[in-house]
PDB file of C-alpha atoms in Angstrom:
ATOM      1  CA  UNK O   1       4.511   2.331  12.995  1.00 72.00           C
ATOM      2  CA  UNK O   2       7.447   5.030  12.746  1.00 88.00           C
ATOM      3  CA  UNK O   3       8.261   6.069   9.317  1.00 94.00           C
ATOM      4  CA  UNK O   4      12.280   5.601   8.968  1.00 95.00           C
ATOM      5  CA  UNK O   5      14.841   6.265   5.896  1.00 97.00           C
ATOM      6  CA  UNK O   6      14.970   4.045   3.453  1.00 97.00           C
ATOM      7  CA  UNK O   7      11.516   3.006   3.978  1.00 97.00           C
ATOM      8  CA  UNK O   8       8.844   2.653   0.925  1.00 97.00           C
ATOM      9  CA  UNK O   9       5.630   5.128   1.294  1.00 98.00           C
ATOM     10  CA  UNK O  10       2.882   6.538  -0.363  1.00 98.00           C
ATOM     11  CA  UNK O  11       2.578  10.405   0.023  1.00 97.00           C
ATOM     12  CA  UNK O  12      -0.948  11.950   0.034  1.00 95.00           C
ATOM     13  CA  UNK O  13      -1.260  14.713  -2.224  1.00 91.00           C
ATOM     14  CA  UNK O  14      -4.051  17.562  -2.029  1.00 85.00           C
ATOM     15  CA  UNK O  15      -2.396  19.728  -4.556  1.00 85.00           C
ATOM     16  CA  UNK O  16      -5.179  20.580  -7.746  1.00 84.00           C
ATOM     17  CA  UNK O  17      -5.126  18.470  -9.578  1.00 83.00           C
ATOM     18  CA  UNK O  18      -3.513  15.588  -7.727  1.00 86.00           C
ATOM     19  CA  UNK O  19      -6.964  15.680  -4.798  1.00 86.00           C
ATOM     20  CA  UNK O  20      -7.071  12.309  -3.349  1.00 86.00           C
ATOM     21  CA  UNK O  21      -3.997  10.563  -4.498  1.00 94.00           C
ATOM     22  CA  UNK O  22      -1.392   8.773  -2.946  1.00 97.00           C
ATOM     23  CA  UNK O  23       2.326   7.777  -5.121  1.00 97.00           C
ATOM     24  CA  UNK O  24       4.874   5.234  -4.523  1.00 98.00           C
ATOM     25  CA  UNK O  25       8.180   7.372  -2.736  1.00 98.00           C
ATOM     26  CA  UNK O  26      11.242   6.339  -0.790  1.00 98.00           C
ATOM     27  CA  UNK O  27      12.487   8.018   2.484  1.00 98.00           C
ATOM     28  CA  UNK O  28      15.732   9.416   1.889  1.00 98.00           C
ATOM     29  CA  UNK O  29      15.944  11.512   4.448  1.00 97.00           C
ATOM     30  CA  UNK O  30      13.928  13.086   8.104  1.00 96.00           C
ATOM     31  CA  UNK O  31      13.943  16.448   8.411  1.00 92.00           C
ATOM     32  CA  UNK O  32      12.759  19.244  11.395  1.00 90.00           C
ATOM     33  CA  UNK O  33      11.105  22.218   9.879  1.00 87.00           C
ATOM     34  CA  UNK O  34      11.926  25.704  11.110  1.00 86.00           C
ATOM     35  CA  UNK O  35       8.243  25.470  13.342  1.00 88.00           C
ATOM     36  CA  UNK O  36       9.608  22.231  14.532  1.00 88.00           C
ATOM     37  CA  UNK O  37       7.403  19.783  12.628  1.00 92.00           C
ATOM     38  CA  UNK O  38       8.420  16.547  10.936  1.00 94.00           C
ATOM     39  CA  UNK O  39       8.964  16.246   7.341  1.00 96.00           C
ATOM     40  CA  UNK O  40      10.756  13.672   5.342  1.00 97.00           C
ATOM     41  CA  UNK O  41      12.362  14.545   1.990  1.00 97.00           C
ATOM     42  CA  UNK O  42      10.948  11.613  -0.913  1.00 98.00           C
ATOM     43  CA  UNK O  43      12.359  10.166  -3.734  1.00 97.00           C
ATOM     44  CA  UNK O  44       9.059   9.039  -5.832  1.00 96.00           C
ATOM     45  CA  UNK O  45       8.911   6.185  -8.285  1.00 96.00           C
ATOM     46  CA  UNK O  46       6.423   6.844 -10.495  1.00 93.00           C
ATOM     47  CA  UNK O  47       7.297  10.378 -11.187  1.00 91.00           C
ATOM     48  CA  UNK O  48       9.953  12.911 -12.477  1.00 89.00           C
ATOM     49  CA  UNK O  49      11.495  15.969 -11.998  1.00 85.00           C
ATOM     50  CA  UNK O  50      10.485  18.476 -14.411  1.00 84.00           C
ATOM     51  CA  UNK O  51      13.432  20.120 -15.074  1.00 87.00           C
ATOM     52  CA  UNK O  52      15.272  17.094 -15.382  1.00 87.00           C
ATOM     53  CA  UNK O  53      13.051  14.231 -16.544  1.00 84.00           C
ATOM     54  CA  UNK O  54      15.567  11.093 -16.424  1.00 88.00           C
ATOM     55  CA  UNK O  55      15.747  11.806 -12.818  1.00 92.00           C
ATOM     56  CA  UNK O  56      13.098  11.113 -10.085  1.00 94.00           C
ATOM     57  CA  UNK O  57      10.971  13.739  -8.526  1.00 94.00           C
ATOM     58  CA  UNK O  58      12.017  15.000  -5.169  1.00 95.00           C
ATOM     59  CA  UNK O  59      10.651  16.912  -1.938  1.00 95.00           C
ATOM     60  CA  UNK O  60      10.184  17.646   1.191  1.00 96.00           C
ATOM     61  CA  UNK O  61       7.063  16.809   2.509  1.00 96.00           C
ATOM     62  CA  UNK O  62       5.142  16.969   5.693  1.00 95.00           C
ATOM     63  CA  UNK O  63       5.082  14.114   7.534  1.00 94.00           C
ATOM     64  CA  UNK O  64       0.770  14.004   7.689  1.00 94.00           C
ATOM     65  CA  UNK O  65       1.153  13.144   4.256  1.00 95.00           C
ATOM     66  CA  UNK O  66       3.446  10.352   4.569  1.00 96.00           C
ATOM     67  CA  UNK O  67       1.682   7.000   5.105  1.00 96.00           C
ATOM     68  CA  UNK O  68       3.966   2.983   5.017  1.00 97.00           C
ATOM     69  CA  UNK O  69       2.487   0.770   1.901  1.00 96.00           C
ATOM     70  CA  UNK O  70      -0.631  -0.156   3.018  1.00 96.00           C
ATOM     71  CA  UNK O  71      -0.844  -4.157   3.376  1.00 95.00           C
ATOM     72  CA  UNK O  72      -1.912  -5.803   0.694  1.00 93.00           C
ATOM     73  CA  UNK O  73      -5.812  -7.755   0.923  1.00 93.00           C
ATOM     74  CA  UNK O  74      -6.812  -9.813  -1.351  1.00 92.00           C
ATOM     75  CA  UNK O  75     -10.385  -9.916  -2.719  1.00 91.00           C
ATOM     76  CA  UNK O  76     -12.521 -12.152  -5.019  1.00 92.00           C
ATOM     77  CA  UNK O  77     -14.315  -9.231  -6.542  1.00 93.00           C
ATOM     78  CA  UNK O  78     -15.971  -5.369  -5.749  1.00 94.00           C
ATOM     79  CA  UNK O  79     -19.399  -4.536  -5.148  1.00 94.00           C
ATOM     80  CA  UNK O  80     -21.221  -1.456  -6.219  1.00 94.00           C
ATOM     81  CA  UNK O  81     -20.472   1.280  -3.347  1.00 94.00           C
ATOM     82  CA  UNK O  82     -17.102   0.123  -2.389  1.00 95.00           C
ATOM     83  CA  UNK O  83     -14.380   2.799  -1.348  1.00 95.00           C
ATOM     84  CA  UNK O  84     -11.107   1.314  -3.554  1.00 96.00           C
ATOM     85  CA  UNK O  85      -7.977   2.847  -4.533  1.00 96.00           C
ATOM     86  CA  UNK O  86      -7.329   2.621  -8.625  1.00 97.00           C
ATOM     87  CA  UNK O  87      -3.841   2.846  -9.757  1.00 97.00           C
ATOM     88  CA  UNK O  88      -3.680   5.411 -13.073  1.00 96.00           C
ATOM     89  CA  UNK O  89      -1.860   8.521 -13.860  1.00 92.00           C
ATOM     90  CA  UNK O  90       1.231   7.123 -11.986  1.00 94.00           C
ATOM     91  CA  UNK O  91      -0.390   6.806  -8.414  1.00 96.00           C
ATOM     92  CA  UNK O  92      -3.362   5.018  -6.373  1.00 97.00           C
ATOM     93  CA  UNK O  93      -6.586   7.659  -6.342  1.00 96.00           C
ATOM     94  CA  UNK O  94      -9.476   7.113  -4.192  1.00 95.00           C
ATOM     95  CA  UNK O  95     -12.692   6.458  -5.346  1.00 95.00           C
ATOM     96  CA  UNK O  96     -16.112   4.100  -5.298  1.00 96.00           C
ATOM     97  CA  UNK O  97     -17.212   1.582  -7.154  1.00 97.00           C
ATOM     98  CA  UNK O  98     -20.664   2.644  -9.279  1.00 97.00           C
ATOM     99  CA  UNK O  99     -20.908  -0.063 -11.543  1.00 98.00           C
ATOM    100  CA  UNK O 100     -19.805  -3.582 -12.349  1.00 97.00           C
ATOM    101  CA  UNK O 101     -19.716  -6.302 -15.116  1.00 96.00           C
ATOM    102  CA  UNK O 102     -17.251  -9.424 -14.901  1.00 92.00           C
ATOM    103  CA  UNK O 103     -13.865  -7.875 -14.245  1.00 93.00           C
ATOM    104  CA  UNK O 104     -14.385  -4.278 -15.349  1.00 97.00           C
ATOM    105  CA  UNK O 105     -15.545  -2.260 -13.019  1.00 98.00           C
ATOM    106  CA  UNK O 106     -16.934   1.696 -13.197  1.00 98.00           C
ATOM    107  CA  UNK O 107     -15.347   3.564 -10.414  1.00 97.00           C
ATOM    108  CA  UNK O 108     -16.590   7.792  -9.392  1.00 97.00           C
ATOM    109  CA  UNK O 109     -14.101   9.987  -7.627  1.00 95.00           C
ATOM    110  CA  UNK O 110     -15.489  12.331  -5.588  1.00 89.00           C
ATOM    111  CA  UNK O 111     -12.363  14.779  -5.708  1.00 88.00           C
ATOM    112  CA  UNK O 112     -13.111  15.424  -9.732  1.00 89.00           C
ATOM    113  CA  UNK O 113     -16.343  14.209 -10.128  1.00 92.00           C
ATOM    114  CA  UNK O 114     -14.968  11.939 -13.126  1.00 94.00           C
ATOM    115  CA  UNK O 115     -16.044   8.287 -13.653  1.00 97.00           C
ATOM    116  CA  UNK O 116     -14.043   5.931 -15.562  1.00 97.00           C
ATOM    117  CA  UNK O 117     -13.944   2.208 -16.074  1.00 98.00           C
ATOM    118  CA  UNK O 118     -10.760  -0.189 -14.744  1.00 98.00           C
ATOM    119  CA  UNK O 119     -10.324  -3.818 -14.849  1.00 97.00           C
ATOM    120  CA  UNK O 120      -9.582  -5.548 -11.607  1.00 97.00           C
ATOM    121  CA  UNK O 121      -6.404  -5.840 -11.183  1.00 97.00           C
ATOM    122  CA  UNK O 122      -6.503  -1.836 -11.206  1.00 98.00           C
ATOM    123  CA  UNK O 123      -8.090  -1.707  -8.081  1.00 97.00           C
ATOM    124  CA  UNK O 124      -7.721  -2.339  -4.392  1.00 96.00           C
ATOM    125  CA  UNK O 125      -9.423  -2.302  -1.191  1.00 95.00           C
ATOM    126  CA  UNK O 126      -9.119   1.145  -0.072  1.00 95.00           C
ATOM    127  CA  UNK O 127      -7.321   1.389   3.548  1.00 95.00           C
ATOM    128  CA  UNK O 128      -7.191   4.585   6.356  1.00 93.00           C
ATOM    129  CA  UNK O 129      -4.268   4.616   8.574  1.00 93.00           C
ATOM    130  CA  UNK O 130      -4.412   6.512  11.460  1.00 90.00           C
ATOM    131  CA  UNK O 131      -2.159   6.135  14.935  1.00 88.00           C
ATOM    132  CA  UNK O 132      -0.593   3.314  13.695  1.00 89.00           C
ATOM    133  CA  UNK O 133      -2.995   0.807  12.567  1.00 92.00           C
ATOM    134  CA  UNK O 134      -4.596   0.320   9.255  1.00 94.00           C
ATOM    135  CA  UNK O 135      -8.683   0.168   8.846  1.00 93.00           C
ATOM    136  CA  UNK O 136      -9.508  -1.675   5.462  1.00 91.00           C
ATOM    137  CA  UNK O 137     -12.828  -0.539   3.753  1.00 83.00           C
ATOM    138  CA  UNK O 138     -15.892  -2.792   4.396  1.00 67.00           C
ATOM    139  CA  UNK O 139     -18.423  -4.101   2.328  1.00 58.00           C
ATOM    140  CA  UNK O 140     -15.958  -6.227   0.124  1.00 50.00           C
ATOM    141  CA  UNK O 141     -15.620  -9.783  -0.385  1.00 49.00           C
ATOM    142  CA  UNK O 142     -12.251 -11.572   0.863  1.00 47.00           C
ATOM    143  CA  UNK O 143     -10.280 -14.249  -0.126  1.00 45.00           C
ATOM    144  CA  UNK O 144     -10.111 -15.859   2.517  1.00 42.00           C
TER     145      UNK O 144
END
């Protein structure tokens, strides 16, 4: 699937910090590096400029980092051990499920080592996309 302007992404970050997160951005514009790689400069939704904090953040970004929306899957519930993606802090972070009880559910992330406890609607199936296609998690219940 080729990534166009105007189109709604997440962006990977591995800054510290940031390890294993992906935020909401915009395409605004494709750009060609001076070594003739692909980069798209972002408009994010979630978070703001610095210097300027009624304004959203912007940059230039490479275009490995630059994934579409992933779709979304619906699931009953999470079992202990499966990879999800929590939204907090502004963005979707990758972790695993450790614990469960009703609705709230313990998730580790292996990029901090933290563990912290979300309700449901938090979470979601954590998908890879590579070439193209996206690979949802396994070991989770769906919907049907």
């Amino acid at each position: 699937m080729e990534i166009n302007v105007g189109d709604s992404v997440e962006v990977y970050s591995n800054e510290d910090g940031f390890l294993g997160s992906y935020f909401l951005a915009q395409v605004l514009k494709k750009v060609t590096n001076k070594h003739k790689k692909l980069e798209f400069l972002v408009e994010y939704k979630t978070l703001l400029d610095d210097k300027d904090e009624k304004k959203a953040f912007r940059e230039t970004v490479e275009a490995y980092k630059v994934r579409p929306v992933p779709p979304v899957i619906r699931v009953a519930e999470f079992d202990v051990l499966d990879k999800v993606d929590v939204y907090d802090n502004d963005g979707w972070w990758v972790g695993r499920v450790t614990d469960k009880f009703d609705y709230v559910y313990t998730v580790y992330f292996d990029s901090t080592g933290d563990e912290w406890t979300y309700h449901f609607d938090k979470l979601r199936l954590h998908q890879e996309y590579s070439n193209g296609v996206w690979k949802a998690s396994s070991r989770c219940r769906n919907m049907g």
